[in-house]
CSV table of C-alpha atoms in Angstrom, one decimal:
chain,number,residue,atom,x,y,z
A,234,UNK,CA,6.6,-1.7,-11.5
A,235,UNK,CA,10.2,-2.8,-12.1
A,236,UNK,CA,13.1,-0.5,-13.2
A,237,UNK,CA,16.5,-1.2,-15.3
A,238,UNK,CA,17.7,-1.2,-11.8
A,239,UNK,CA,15.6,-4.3,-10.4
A,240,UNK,CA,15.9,-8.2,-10.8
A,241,UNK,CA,12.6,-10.4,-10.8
A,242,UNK,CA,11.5,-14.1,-10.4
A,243,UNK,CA,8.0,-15.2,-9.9
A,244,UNK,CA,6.6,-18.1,-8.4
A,245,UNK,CA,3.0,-20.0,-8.4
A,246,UNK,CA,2.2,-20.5,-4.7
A,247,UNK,CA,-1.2,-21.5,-3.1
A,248,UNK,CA,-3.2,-19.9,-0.1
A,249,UNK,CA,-5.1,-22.1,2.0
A,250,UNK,CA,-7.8,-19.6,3.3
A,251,UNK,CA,-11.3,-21.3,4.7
A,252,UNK,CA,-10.5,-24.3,3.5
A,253,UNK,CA,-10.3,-23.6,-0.3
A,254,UNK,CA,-7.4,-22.8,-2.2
A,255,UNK,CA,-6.2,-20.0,-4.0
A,256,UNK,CA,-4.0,-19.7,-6.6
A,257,UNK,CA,-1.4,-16.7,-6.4
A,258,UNK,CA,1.7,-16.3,-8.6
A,259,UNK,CA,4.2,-14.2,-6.2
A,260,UNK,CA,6.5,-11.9,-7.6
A,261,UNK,CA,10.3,-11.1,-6.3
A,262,UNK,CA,11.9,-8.3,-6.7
A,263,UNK,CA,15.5,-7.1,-5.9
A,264,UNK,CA,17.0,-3.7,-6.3
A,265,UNK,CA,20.4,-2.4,-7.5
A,266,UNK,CA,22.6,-0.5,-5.2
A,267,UNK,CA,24.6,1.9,-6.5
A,268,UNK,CA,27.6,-0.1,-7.1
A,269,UNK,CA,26.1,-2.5,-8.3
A,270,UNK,CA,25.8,-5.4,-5.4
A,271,UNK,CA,22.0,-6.4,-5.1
A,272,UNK,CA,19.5,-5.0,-2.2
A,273,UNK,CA,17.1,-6.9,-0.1
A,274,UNK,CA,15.2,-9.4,-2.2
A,275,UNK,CA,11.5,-8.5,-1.6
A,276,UNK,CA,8.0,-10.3,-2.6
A,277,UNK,CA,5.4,-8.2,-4.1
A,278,UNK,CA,1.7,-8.2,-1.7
A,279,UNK,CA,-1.2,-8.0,-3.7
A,280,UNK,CA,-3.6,-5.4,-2.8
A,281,UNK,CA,-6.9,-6.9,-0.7
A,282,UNK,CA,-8.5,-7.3,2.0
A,283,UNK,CA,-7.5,-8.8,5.0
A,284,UNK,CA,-7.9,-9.8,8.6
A,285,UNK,CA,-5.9,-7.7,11.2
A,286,UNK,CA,-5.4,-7.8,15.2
A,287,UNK,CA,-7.4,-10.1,17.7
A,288,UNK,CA,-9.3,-10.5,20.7
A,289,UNK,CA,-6.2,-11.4,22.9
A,290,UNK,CA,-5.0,-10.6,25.9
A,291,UNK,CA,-1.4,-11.0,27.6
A,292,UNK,CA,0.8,-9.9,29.7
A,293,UNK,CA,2.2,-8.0,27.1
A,294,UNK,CA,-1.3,-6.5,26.4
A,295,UNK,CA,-4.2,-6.3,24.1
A,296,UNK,CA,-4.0,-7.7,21.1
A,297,UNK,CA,-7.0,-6.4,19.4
A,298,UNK,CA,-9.9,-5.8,18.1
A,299,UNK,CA,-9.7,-8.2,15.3
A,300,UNK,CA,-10.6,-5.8,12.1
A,301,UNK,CA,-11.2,-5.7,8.6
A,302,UNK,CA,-8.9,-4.0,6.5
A,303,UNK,CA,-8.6,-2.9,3.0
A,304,UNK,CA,-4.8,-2.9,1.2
A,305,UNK,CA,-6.0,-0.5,-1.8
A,306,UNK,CA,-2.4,-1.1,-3.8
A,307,UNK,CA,0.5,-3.6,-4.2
A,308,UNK,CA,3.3,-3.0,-2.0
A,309,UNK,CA,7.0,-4.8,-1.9
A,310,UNK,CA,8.4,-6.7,1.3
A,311,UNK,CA,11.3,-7.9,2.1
A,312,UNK,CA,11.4,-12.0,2.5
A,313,UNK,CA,13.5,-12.2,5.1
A,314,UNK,CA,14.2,-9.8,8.5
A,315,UNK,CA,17.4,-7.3,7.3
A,316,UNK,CA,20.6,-9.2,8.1
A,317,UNK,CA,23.9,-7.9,9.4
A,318,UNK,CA,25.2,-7.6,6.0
A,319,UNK,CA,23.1,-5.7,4.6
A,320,UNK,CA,23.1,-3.4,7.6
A,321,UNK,CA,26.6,-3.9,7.9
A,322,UNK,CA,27.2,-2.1,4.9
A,323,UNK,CA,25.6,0.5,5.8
A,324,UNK,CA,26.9,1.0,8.7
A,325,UNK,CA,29.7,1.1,7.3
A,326,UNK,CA,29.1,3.2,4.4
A,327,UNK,CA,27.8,6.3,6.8
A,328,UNK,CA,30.3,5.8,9.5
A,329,UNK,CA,28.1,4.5,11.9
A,330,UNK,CA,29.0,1.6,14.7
A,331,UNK,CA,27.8,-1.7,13.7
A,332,UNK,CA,25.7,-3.4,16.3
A,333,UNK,CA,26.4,-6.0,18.6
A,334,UNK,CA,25.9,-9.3,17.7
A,335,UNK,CA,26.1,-10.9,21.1
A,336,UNK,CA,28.7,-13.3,19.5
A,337,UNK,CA,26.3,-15.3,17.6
A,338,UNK,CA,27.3,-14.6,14.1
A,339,UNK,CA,26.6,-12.0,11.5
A,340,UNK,CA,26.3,-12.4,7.9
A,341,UNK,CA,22.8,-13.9,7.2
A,342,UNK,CA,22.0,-13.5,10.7
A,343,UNK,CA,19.0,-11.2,11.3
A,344,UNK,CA,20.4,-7.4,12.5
A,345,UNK,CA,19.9,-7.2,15.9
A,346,UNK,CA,20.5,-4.4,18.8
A,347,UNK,CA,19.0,-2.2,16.3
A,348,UNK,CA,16.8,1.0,17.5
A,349,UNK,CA,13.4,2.1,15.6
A,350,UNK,CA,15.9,5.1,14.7
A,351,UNK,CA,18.9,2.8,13.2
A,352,UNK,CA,15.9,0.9,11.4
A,353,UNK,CA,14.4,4.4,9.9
A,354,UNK,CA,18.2,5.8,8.5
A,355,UNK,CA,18.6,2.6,7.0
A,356,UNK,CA,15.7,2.9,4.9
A,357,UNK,CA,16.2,6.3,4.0
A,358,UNK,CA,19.9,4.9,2.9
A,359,UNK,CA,18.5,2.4,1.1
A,360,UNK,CA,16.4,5.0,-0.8
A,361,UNK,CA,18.8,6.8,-1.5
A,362,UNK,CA,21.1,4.1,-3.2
A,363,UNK,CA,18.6,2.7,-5.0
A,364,UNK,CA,15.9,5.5,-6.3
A,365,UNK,CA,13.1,3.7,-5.1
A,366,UNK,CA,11.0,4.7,-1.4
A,367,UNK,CA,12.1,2.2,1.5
A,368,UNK,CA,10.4,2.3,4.8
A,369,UNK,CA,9.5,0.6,7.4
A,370,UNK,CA,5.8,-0.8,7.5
A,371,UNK,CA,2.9,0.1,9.2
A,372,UNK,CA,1.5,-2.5,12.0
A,373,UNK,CA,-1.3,-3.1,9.1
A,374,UNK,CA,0.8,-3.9,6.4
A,375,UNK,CA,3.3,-5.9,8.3
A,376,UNK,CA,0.5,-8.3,9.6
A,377,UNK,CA,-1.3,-8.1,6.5
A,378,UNK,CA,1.9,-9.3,4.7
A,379,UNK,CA,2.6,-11.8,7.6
A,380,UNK,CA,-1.1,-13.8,7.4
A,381,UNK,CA,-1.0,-14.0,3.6
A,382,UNK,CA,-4.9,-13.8,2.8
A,383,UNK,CA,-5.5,-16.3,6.2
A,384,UNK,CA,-7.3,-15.4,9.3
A,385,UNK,CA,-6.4,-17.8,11.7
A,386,UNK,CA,-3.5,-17.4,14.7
A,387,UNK,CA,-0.4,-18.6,12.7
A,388,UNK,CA,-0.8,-18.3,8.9
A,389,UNK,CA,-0.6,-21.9,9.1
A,390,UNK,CA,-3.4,-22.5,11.1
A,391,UNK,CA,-5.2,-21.5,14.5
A,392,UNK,CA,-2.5,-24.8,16.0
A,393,UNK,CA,0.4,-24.1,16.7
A,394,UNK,CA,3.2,-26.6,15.2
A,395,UNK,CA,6.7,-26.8,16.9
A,396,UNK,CA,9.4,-26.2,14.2
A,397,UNK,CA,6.6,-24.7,11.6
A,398,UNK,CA,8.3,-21.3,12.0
A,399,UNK,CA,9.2,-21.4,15.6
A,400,UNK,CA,10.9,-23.6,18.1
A,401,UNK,CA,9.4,-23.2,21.7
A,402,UNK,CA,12.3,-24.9,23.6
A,403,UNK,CA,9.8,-25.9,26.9
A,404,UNK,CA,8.2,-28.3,24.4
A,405,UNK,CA,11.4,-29.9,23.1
A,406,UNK,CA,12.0,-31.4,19.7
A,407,UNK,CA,13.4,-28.2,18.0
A,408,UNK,CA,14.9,-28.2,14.3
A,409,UNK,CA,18.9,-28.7,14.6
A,410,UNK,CA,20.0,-25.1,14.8
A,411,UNK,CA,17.5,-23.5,16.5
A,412,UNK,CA,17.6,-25.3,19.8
A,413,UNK,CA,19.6,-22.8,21.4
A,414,UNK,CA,18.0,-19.5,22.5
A,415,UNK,CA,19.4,-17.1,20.2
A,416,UNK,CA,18.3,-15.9,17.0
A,417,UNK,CA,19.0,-18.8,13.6
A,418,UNK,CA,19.7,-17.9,10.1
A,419,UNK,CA,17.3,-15.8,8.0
A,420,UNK,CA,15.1,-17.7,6.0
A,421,UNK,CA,15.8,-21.5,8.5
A,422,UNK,CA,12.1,-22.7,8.0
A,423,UNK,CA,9.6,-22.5,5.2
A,424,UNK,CA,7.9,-19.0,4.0
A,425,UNK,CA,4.5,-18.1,4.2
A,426,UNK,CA,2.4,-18.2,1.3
A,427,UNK,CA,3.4,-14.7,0.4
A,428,UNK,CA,7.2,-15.8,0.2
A,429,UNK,CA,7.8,-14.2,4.0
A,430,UNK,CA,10.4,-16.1,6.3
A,431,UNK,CA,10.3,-16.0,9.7
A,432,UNK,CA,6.7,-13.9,10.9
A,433,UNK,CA,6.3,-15.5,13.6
A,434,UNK,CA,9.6,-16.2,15.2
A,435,UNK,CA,13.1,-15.5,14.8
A,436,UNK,CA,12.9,-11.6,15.6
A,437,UNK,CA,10.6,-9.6,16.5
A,438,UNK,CA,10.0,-6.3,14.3
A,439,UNK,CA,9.9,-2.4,14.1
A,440,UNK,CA,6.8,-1.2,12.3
A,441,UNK,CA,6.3,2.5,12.0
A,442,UNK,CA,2.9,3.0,14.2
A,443,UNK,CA,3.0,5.1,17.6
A,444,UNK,CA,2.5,3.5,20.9
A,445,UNK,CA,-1.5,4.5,21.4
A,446,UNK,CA,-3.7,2.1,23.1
A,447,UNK,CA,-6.6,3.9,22.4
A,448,UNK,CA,-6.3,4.0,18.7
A,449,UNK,CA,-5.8,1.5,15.8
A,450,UNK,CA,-5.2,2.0,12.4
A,451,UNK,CA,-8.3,0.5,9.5
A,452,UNK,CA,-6.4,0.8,6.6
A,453,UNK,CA,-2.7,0.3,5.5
A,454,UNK,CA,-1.5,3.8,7.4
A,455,UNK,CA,0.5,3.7,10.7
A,456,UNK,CA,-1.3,5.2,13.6
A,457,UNK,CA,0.2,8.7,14.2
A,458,UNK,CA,-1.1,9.4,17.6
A,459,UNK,CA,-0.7,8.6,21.2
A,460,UNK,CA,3.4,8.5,22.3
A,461,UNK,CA,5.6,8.5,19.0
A,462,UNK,CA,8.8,8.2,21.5
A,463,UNK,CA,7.9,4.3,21.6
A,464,UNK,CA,6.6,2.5,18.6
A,465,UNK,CA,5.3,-1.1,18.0
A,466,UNK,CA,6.8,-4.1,17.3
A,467,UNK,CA,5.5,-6.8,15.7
A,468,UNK,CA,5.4,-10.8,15.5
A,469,UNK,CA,7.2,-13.1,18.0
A,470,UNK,CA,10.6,-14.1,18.9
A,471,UNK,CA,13.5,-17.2,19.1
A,472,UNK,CA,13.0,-16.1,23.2
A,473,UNK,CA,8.9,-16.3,22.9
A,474,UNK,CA,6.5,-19.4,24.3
A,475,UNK,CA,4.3,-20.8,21.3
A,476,UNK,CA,0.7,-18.7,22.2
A,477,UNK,CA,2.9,-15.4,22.2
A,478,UNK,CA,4.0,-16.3,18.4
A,479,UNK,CA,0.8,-15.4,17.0
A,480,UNK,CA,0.7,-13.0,13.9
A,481,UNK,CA,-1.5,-10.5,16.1
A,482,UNK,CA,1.3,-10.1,18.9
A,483,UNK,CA,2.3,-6.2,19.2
A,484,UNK,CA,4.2,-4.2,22.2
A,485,UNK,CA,5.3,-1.0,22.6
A,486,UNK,CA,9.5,0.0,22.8
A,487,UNK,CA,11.4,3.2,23.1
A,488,UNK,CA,12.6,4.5,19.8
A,489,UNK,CA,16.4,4.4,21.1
A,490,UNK,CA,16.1,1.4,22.5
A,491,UNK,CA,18.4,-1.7,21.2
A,492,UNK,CA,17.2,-5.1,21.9
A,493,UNK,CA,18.8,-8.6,20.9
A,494,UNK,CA,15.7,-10.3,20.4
A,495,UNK,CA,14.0,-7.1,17.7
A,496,UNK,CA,15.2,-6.9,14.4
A,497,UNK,CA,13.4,-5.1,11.1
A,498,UNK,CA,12.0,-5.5,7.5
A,499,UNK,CA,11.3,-2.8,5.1
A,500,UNK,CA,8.2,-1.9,2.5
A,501,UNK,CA,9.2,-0.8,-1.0
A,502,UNK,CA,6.6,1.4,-2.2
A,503,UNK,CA,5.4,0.5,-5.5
A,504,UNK,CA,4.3,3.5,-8.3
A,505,UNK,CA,2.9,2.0,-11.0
């Protein structure tokens, strides 16, 4: 599973799932680049079953059908949404313009004004530095990841709690930091029992599915059908009222196009 090239910690967490409790050791991983500096740090999903999609409607759409799915092998994802600097490097790296960060900060910042495109190169540079298969996720994956063995709304519950993972600034009370409406630090509030920061909030995120209403994927592939110019994003954002947080959310975006409120993570593929 790990290479000469990869750092590793693991950590005893527990998932609350219908009310019983589950213990699950969860695995980090980090690769090498090639000189030398560490990649994204990622958390090893167990393969399972899992709850995906709901019977929701917005005005953003339909969220559902609420399925069953089966995840036949582990996969690696990263913690956190990619930050400016790790995209900034490679932006810089393959002589590409580093996005526009709307004056709110880079750093640990989550990338932002990113298209589905920008998203895809840097995965294929990431491969490419590091030997190992970066990608984005399909919608399946990414919400699998995102619920951590739950099934309710929020992986925390079917309630949602202001400042859990997301500060809806109608209601008030907001964790200092995030009161303002822009995008916080990767990583501000607590992860999900899978070691994920920031599903539900923060940015919303590329996943690799085609736009197709009609369609929806059972198992951990992307849906490959329908209008592959646009493709779905996933989860809620810092702009987003509480009921649009929930882990089911999805809506359909150009490939070119660059919002400041849709960011990324990646899957490392795991061979073992």
């Amino acid at each position: 599973m790990l290479t000469k090239a990869s750092t590793a910690l693991t950590l005893s967490i527990f998932i609350i799932s219908c009310g019983k409790s589950h213990n699950y050791s969860t695995e980090f991983i980090a690769d090498k680049l090639s000189d030398g500096s560490e990649g994204p740090q990622l958390s090893i999903v167990p393969a399972g079953k899992g709850v995906v999609g709901e019977d929701y409607n917005s005005s953003y759409g339909y969220f559902g059908p609420q399925r069953t799915i089966e995840i036949p092998a582990a996969f690696a994802i990263s913690r956190s949404e990619i930050t400016f600097a790790q995209y900034d490097k490679f932006a810089t790296a393959t002589n590409r313009p580093v996005p526009d960060d709307k004056g709110w900060g880079r750093d640990d910042m989550p990338v932002i004004n990113v298209s589905w495109l920008d998203a895809t190169a840097y995965a294929e540079w990431l491969t490419e530095q590091t030997g190992q298969k970066y990608r984005l996720p399909s919608e399946t994956e990414w919400e699998y990841a995102a619920r951590a063995g739950t099934k309710t709304v929020y992986w925390w519950g079917n309630n949602y709690i202001q400042s859990k993972e997301h500060c809806d600034r109608d209601i008030g009370n907001c964790t200092q930091g995030t009161e303002a409406a822009q995008p916080w630090v990767s990583g501000r509030y607590q992860p999900n029992p899978f070691g994920l920061y920031d599903v539900s909030s923060n940015v919303a995120e590329w996943v690799l599915d085609c736009d197709d209403e009609d369609n929806r994927s059972n198992d951990m592939t992307p849906v490959k059908t329908g209008d592959c110019d646009s493709r779905i994003v996933k989860g809620g954002s810092y702009s987003d009222r509480a009921h649009i947080i929930r882990l089911s959310n999805r809506v359909s975006i150009g490939i070119e196009s660059r919002y400041s409120s849709v960011g990324f993570r990646l899957v490392r593929e795991i061979n073992e």
